[in-house]
Structures are given as C-alpha cells and as structure tokens.
PDB file of C-alpha atoms in Angstrom:
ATOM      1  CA  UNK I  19       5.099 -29.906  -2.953  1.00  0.00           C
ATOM      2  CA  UNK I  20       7.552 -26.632  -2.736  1.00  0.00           C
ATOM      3  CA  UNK I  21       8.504 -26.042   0.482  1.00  0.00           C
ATOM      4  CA  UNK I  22      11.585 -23.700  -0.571  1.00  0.00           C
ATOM      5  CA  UNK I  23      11.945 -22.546  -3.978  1.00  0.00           C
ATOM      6  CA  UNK I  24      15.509 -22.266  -6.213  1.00  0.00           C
ATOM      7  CA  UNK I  25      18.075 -18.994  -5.698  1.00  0.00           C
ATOM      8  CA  UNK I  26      19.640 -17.695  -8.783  1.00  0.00           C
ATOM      9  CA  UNK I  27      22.879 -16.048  -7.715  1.00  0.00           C
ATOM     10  CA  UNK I  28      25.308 -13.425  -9.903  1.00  0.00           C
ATOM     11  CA  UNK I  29      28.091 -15.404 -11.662  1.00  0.00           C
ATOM     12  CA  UNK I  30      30.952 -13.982 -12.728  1.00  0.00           C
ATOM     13  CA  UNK I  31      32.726 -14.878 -15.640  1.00  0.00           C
ATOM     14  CA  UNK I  32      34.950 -18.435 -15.780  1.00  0.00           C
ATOM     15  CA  UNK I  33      33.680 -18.758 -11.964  1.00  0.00           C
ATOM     16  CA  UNK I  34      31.857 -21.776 -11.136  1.00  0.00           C
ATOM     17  CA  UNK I  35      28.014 -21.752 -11.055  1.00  0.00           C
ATOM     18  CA  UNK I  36      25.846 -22.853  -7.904  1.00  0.00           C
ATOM     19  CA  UNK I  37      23.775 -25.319  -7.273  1.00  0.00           C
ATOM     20  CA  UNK I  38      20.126 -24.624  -5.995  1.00  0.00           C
ATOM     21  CA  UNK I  39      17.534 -27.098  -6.616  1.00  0.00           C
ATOM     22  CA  UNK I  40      14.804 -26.039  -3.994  1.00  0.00           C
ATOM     23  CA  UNK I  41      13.480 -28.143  -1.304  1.00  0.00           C
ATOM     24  CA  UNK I  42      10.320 -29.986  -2.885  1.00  0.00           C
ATOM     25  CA  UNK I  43       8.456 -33.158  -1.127  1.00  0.00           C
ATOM     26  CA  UNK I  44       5.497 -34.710  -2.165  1.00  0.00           C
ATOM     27  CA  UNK I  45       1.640 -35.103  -0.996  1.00  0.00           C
ATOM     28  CA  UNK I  46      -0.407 -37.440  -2.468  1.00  0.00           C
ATOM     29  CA  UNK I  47      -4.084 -36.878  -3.410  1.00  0.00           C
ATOM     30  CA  UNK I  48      -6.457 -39.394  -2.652  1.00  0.00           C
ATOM     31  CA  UNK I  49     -10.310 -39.289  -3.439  1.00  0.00           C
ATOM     32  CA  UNK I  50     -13.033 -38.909  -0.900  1.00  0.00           C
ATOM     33  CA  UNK I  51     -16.403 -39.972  -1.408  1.00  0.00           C
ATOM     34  CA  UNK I  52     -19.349 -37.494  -1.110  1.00  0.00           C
ATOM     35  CA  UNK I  53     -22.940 -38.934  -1.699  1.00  0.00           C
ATOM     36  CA  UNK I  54     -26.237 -38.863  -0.449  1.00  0.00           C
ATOM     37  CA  UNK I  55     -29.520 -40.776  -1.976  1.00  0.00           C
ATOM     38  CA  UNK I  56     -32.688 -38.380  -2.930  1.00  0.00           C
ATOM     39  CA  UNK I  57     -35.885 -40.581  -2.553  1.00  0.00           C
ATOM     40  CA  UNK I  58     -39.608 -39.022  -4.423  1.00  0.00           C
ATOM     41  CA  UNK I  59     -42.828 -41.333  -4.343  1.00  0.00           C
ATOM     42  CA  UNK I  60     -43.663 -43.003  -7.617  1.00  0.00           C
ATOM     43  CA  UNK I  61     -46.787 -40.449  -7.684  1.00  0.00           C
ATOM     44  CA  UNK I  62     -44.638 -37.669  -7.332  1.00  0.00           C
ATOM     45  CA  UNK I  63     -42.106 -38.154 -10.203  1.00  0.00           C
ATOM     46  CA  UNK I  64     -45.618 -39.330 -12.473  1.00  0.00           C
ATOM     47  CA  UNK I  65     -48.553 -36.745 -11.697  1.00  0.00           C
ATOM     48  CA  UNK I  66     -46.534 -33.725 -11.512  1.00  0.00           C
ATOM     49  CA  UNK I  67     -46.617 -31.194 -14.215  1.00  0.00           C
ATOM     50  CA  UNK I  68     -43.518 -29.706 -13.180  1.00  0.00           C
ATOM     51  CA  UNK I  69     -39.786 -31.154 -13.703  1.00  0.00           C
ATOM     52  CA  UNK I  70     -39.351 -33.117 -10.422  1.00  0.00           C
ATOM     53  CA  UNK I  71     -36.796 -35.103 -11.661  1.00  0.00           C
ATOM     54  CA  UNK I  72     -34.854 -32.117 -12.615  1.00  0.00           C
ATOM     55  CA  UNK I  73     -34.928 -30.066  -9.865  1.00  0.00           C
ATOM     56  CA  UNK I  74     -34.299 -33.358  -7.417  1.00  0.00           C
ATOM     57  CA  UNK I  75     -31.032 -33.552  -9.805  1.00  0.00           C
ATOM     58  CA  UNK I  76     -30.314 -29.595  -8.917  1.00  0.00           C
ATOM     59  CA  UNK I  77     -30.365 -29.650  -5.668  1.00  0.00           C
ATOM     60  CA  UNK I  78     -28.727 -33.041  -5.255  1.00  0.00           C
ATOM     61  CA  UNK I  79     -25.657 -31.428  -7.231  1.00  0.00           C
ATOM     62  CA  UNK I  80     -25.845 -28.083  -4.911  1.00  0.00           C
ATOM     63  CA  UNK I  81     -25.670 -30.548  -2.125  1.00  0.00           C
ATOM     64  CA  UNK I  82     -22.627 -32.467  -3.383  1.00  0.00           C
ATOM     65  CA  UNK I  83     -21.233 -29.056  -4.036  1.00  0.00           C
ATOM     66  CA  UNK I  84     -21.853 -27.495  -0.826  1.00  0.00           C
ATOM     67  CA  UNK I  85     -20.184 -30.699   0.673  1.00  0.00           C
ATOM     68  CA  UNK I  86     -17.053 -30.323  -1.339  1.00  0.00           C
ATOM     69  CA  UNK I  87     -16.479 -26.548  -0.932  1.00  0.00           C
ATOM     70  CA  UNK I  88     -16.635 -26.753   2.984  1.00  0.00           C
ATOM     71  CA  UNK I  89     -13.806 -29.591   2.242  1.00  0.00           C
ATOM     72  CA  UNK I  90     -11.456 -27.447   0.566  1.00  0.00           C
ATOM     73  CA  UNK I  91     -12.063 -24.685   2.632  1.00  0.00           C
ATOM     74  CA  UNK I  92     -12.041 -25.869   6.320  1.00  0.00           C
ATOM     75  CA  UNK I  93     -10.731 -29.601   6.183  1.00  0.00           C
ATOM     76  CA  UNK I  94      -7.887 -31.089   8.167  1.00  0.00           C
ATOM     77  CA  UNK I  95      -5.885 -33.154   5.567  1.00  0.00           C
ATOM     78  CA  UNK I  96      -6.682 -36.591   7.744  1.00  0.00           C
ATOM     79  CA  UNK I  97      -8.250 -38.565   6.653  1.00  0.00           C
ATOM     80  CA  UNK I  98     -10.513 -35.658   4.547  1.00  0.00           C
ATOM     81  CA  UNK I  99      -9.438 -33.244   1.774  1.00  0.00           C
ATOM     82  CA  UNK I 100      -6.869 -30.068   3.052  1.00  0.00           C
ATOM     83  CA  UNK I 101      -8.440 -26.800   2.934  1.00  0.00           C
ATOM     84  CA  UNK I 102      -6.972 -23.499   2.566  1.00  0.00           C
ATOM     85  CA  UNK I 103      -8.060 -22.158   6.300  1.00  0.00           C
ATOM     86  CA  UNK I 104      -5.742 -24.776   7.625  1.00  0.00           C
ATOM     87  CA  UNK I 105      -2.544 -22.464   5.850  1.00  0.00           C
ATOM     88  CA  UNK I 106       0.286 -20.478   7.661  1.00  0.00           C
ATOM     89  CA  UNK I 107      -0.562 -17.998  10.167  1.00  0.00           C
ATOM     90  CA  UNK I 108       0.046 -14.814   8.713  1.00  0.00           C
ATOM     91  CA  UNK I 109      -1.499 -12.392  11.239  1.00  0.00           C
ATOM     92  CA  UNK I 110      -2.668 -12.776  14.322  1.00  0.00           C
ATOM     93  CA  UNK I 111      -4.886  -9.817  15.831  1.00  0.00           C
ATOM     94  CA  UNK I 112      -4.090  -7.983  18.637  1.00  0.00           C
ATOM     95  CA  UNK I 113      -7.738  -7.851  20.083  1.00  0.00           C
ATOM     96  CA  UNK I 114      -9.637 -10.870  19.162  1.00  0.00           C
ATOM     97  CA  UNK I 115     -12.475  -9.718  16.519  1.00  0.00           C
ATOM     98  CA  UNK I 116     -10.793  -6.323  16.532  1.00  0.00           C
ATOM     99  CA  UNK I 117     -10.087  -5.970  12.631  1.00  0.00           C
ATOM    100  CA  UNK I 118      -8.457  -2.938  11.599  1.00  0.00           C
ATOM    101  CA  UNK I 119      -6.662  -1.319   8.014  1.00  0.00           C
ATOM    102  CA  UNK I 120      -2.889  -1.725   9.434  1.00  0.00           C
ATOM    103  CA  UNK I 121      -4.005  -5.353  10.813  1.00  0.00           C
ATOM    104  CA  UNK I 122      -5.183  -6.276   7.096  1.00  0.00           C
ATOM    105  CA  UNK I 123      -1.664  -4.546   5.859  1.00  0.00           C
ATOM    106  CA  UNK I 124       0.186  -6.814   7.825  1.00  0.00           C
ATOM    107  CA  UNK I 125      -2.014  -9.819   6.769  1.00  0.00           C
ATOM    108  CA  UNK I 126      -0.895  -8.990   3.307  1.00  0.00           C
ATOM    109  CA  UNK I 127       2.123  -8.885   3.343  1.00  0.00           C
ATOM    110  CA  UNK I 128       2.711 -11.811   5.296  1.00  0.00           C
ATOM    111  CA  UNK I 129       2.667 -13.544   1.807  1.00  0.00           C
ATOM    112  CA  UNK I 130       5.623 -13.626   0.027  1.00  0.00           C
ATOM    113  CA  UNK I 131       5.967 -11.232  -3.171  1.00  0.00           C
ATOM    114  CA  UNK I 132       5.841 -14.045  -5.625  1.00  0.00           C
ATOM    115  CA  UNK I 133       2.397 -15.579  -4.384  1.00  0.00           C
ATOM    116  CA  UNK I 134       0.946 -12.276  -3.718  1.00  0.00           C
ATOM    117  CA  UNK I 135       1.054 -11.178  -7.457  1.00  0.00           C
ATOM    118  CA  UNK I 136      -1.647 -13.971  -7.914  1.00  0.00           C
ATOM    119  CA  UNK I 137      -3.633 -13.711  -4.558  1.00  0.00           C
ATOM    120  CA  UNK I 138      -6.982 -13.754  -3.704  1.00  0.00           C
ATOM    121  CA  UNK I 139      -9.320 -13.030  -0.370  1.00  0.00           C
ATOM    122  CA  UNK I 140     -11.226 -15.739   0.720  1.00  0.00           C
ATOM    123  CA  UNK I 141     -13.909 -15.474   4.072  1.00  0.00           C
ATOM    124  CA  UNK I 142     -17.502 -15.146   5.179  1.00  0.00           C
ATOM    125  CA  UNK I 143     -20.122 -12.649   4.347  1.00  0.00           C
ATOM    126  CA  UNK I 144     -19.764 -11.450   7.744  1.00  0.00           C
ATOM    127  CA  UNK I 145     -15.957 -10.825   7.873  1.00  0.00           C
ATOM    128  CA  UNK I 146     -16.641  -9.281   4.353  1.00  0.00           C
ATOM    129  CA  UNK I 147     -18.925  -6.828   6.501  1.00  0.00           C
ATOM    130  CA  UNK I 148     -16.398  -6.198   8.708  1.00  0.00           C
ATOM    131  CA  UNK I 149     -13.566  -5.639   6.248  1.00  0.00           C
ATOM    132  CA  UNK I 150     -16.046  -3.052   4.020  1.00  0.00           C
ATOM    133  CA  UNK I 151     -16.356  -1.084   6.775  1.00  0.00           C
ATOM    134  CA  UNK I 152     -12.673   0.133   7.239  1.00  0.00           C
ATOM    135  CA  UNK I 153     -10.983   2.998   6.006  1.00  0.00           C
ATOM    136  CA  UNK I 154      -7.988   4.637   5.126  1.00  0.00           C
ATOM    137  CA  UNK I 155      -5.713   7.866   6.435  1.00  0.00           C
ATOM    138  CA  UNK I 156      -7.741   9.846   3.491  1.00  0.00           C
ATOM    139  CA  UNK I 157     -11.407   8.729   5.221  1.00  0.00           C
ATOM    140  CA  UNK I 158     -12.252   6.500   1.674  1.00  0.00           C
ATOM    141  CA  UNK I 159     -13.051   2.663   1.875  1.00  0.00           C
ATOM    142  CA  UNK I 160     -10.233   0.297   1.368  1.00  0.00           C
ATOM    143  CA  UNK I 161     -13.070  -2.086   0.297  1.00  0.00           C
ATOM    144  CA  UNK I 162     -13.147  -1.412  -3.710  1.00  0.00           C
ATOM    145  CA  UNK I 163     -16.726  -2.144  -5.650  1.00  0.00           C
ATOM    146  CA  UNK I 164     -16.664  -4.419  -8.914  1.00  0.00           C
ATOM    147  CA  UNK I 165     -17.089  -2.100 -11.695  1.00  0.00           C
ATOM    148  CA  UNK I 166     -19.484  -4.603 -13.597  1.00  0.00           C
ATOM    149  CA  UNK I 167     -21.158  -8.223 -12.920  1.00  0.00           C
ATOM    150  CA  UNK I 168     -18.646 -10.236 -13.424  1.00  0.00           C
ATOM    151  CA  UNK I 169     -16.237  -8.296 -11.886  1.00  0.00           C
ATOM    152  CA  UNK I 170     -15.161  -9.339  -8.526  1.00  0.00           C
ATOM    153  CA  UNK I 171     -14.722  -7.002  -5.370  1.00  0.00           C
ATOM    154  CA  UNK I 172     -11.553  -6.153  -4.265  1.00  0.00           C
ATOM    155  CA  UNK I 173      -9.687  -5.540  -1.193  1.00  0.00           C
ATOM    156  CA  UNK I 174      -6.461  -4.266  -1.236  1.00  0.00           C
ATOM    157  CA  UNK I 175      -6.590  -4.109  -4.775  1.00  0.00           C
ATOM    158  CA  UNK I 176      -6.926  -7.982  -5.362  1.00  0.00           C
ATOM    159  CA  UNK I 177      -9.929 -10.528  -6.103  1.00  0.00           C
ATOM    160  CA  UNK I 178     -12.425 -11.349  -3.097  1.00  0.00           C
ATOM    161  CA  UNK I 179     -14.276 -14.538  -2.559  1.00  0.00           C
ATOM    162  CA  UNK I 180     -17.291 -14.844  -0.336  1.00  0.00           C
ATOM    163  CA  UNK I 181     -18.840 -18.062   0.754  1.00  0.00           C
ATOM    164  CA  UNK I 182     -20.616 -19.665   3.438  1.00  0.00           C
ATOM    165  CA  UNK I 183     -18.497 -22.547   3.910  1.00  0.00           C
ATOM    166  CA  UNK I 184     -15.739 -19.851   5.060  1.00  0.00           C
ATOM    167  CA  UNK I 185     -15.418 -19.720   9.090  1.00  0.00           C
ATOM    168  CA  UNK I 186     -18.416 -16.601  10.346  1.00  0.00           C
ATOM    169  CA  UNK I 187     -16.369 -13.830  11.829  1.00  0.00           C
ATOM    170  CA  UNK I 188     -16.264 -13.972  15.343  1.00  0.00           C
ATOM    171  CA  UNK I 189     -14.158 -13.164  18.876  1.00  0.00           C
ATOM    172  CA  UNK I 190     -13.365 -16.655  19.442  1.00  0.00           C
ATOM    173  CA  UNK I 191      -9.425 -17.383  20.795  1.00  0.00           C
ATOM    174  CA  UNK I 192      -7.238 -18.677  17.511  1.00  0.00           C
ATOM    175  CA  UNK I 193     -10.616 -18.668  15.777  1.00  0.00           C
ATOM    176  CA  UNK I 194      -9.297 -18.482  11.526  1.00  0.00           C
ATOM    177  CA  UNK I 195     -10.870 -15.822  10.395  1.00  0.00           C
ATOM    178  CA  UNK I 196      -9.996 -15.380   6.308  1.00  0.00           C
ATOM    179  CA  UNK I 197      -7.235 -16.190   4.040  1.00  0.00           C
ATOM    180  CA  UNK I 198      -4.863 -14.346   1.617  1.00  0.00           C
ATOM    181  CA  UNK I 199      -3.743 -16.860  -0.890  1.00  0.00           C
ATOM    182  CA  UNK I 200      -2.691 -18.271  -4.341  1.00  0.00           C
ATOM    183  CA  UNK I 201      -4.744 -20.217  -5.843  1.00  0.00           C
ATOM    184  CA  UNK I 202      -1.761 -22.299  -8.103  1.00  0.00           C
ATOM    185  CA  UNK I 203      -0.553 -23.431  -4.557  1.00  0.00           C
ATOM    186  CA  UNK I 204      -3.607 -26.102  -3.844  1.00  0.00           C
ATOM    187  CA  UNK I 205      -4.497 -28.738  -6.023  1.00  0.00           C
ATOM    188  CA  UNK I 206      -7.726 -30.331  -5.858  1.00  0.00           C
ATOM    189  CA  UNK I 207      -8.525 -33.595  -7.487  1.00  0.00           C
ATOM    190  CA  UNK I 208     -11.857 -34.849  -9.077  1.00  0.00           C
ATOM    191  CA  UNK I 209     -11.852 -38.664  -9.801  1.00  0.00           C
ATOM    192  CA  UNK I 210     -13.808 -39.721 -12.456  1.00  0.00           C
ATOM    193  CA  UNK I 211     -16.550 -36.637 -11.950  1.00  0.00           C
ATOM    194  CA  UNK I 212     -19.940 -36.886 -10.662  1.00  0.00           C
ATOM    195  CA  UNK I 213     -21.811 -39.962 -10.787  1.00  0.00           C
ATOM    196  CA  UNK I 214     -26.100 -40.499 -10.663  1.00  0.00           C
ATOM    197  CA  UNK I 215     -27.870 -43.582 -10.849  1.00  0.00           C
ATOM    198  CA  UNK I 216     -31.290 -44.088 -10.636  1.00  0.00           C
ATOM    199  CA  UNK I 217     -33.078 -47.127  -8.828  1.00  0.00           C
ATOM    200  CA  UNK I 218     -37.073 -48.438  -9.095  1.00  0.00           C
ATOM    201  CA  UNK I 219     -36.514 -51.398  -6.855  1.00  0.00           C
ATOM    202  CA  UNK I 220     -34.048 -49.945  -3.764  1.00  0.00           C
ATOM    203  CA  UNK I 221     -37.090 -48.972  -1.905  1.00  0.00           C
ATOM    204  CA  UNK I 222     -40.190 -50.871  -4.099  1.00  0.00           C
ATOM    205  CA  UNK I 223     -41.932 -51.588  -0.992  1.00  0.00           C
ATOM    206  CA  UNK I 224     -42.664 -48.109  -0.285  1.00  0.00           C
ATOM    207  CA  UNK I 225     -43.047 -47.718  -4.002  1.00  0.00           C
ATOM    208  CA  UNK I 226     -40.422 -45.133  -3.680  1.00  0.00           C
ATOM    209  CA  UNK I 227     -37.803 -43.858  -6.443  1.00  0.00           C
ATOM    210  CA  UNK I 228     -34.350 -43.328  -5.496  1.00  0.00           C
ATOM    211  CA  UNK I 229     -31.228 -41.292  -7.211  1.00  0.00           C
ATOM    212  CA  UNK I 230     -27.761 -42.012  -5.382  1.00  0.00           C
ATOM    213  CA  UNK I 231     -25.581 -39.013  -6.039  1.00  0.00           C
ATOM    214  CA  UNK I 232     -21.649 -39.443  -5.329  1.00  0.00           C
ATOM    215  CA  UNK I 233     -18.510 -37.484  -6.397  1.00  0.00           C
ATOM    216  CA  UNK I 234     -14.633 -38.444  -5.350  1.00  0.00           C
ATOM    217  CA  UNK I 235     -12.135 -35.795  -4.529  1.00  0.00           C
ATOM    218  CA  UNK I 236      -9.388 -34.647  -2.542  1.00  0.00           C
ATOM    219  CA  UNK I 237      -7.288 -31.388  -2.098  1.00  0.00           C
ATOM    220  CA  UNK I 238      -4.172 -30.465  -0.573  1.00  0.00           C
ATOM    221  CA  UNK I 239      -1.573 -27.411  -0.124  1.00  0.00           C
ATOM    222  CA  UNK I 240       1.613 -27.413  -2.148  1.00  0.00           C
ATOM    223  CA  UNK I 241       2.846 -24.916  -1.819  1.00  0.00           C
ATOM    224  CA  UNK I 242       2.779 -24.311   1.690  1.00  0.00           C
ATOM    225  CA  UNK I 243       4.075 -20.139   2.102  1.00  0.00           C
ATOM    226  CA  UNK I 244       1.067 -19.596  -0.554  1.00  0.00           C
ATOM    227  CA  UNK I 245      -1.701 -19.277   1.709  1.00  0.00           C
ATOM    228  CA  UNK I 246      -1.721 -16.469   4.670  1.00  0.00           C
ATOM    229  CA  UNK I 247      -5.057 -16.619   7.466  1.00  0.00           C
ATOM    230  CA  UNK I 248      -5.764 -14.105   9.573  1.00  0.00           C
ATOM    231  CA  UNK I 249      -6.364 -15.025  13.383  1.00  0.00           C
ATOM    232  CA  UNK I 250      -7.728 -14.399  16.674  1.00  0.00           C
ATOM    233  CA  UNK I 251      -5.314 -14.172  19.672  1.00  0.00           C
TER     234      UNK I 251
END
C-alpha cells in the first residue's frame, strides 16, 4: 500500500541527489466465501419446457454478484472485504442532506491532482437524483448526459457509477453519502472464480435437486488518499 508517494527535487549540477523512496506498507488480501444453495423439485427441472436449470444458474450468479458488490462498496475490512465508502473524508456538508454545486466542488477537489485525473463517482440512484438536479452560476446542469449507450454520465466532467449497493441518500448524522475515487487505488481479489456443483442426493428425501453456488474474494484500499466520500455532519 502507498501511503505517501516519492518527491523528485531540482538537482543542480555535481550536487548530491536526494533520497525519496515514499512511505509504502502492505495489506494482505484474503478470500471470503460467498455461497448460497438453490433447491428445484425433481418435477420441476424434468416437466418444464422452459430452461429451469438455466435461469436457477442466472439468478444464483446475480445473487453471488449482488453479495460481492455490497462488499466492495460498504464493507469494514474485518473480518470482510474493504469497500470504497469506508475511504477518507473528503467533505463533510454543512446541513446534513443539504447537497449543493460549491459542496460537490469541494468534494472534488479533496482528491489529490494525481488520483483525480483517473476518478470516478460512485453512489445511489437517489443521491444521483439529487446531484442532477443542481446547477451552475450560468442556470445549466452540472449533471452532463452520456452522448451514446455505452457512454457513461458525468458529473463534473468525470465517469458516474450508480448502484444499489451504494448507501440511499439521506439526512442521517455522518451518514456516507458517495465517493470520488480512483479506481487503480483498490484491489480486489477473486480466488479461483466461481464455483457450481450440482447434487441429486443432498436432499433425496424430498426428491429435491440442489446447486451450491460459492465464489472467494476480498478487497482492500491501497492507496489510501485515492478515494474521497462525501458526508453528513
């Protein structure tokens, strides 16, 4: 992990050159299990004309996926992945749930130059409502539409990410209400993928088919200045 990054200094010539190596430490990244077990009667999975199997396996995997991204977003770091909402404080409002343009202003530049050239907005649908509804000195949006598909929004001219897994927008004290960050400054780890197996004798009695669904991961921040939330007093 980076906690404080190298200083290049002028030199002149024959003088002798510093030394800067940073401060770095290190995290380790462990793997967390998510699972869960899908059960569908032996009728089911035989007499239906439709691809039960298939869509058990879909929603299984949003499942595991829906686990994982509330992970990375809102967990601690003990004993659990680290999300990004647990970052550095970079604004704090001055009127809990009272979001304004020179609030969001301060919010991004609370990030430092170098992590801002890369940085993205990450929060709810309803702080995204919130956010679209604020303008500038000239009466326009600050909110800025995607010009195609698979072109993202933007706000304050860089990326936006919605999601439900981000905290809902709200007036509750030191509630975390978005975050400004760079992506290159978590990692997240995915050991050995996402596993199914499939079982006709777990729960025979019942004459029941199971699927047990599990994934391993872990995340964690560092680079700890490259994430920036925005707060409630």
């Amino acid at each position: 992990t980076t906690l404080s990054r190298p200083v290049a200094s002028l030199t002149g010539e024959g003088s002798s050159i510093g030394i800067s190596d940073g401060t770095f430490s290190s995290a380790t990244l462990s793997a967390y299990k998510y699972a869960l077990i899908s059960q569908a009667s032996a009728e089911l999975v035989s007499d239906n004309s439709a691809d039960v199997v298939n869509y058990i396996g879909r929603i299984a995997g949003d499942a595991l996926n829906l686990a994982l991204t509330d992970a990375v977003t809102n967990g601690t770091g003990a004993g659990q992945p680290e999300g990004v909402m647990t970052g550095t404080v970079g604004k704090t409002l001055d009127v809990a749930g009272v979001v304004t343009a020179d609030n969001c202003l301060e919010w991004f530049y609370s990030l430092p130059a170098e992590e801002r050239d890369g940085g993205v907005f990450y929060f709810s649908d309803t702080m995204a409502l919130a956010l679209r509804k604020l303008k500038g000195t000239d009466d326009h949006y600050i909110w800025q539409q995607g010009l195609s598909a698979d072109e993202p929004d933007r706000f304050l001219g860089k990326p936006v990410i919605t999601g439900s897994a981000a905290p809902t927008f709200d007036t509750t004290a030191s509630a975390v209400l978005g975050a400004f960050f760079n992506p290159s400054g978590t990692m997240l780890r995915v050991a050995g993928g996402l596993t199914a197996e499939r079982s006709n004798e777990f729960a025979w009695q019942e004459d029941l088919i199971s699927w047990k669904w599990r994934m391993r991961a872990d995340s964690r921040i560092v680079r700890p200045n490259s994430i920036a939330t925005l707060v409630n007093p």
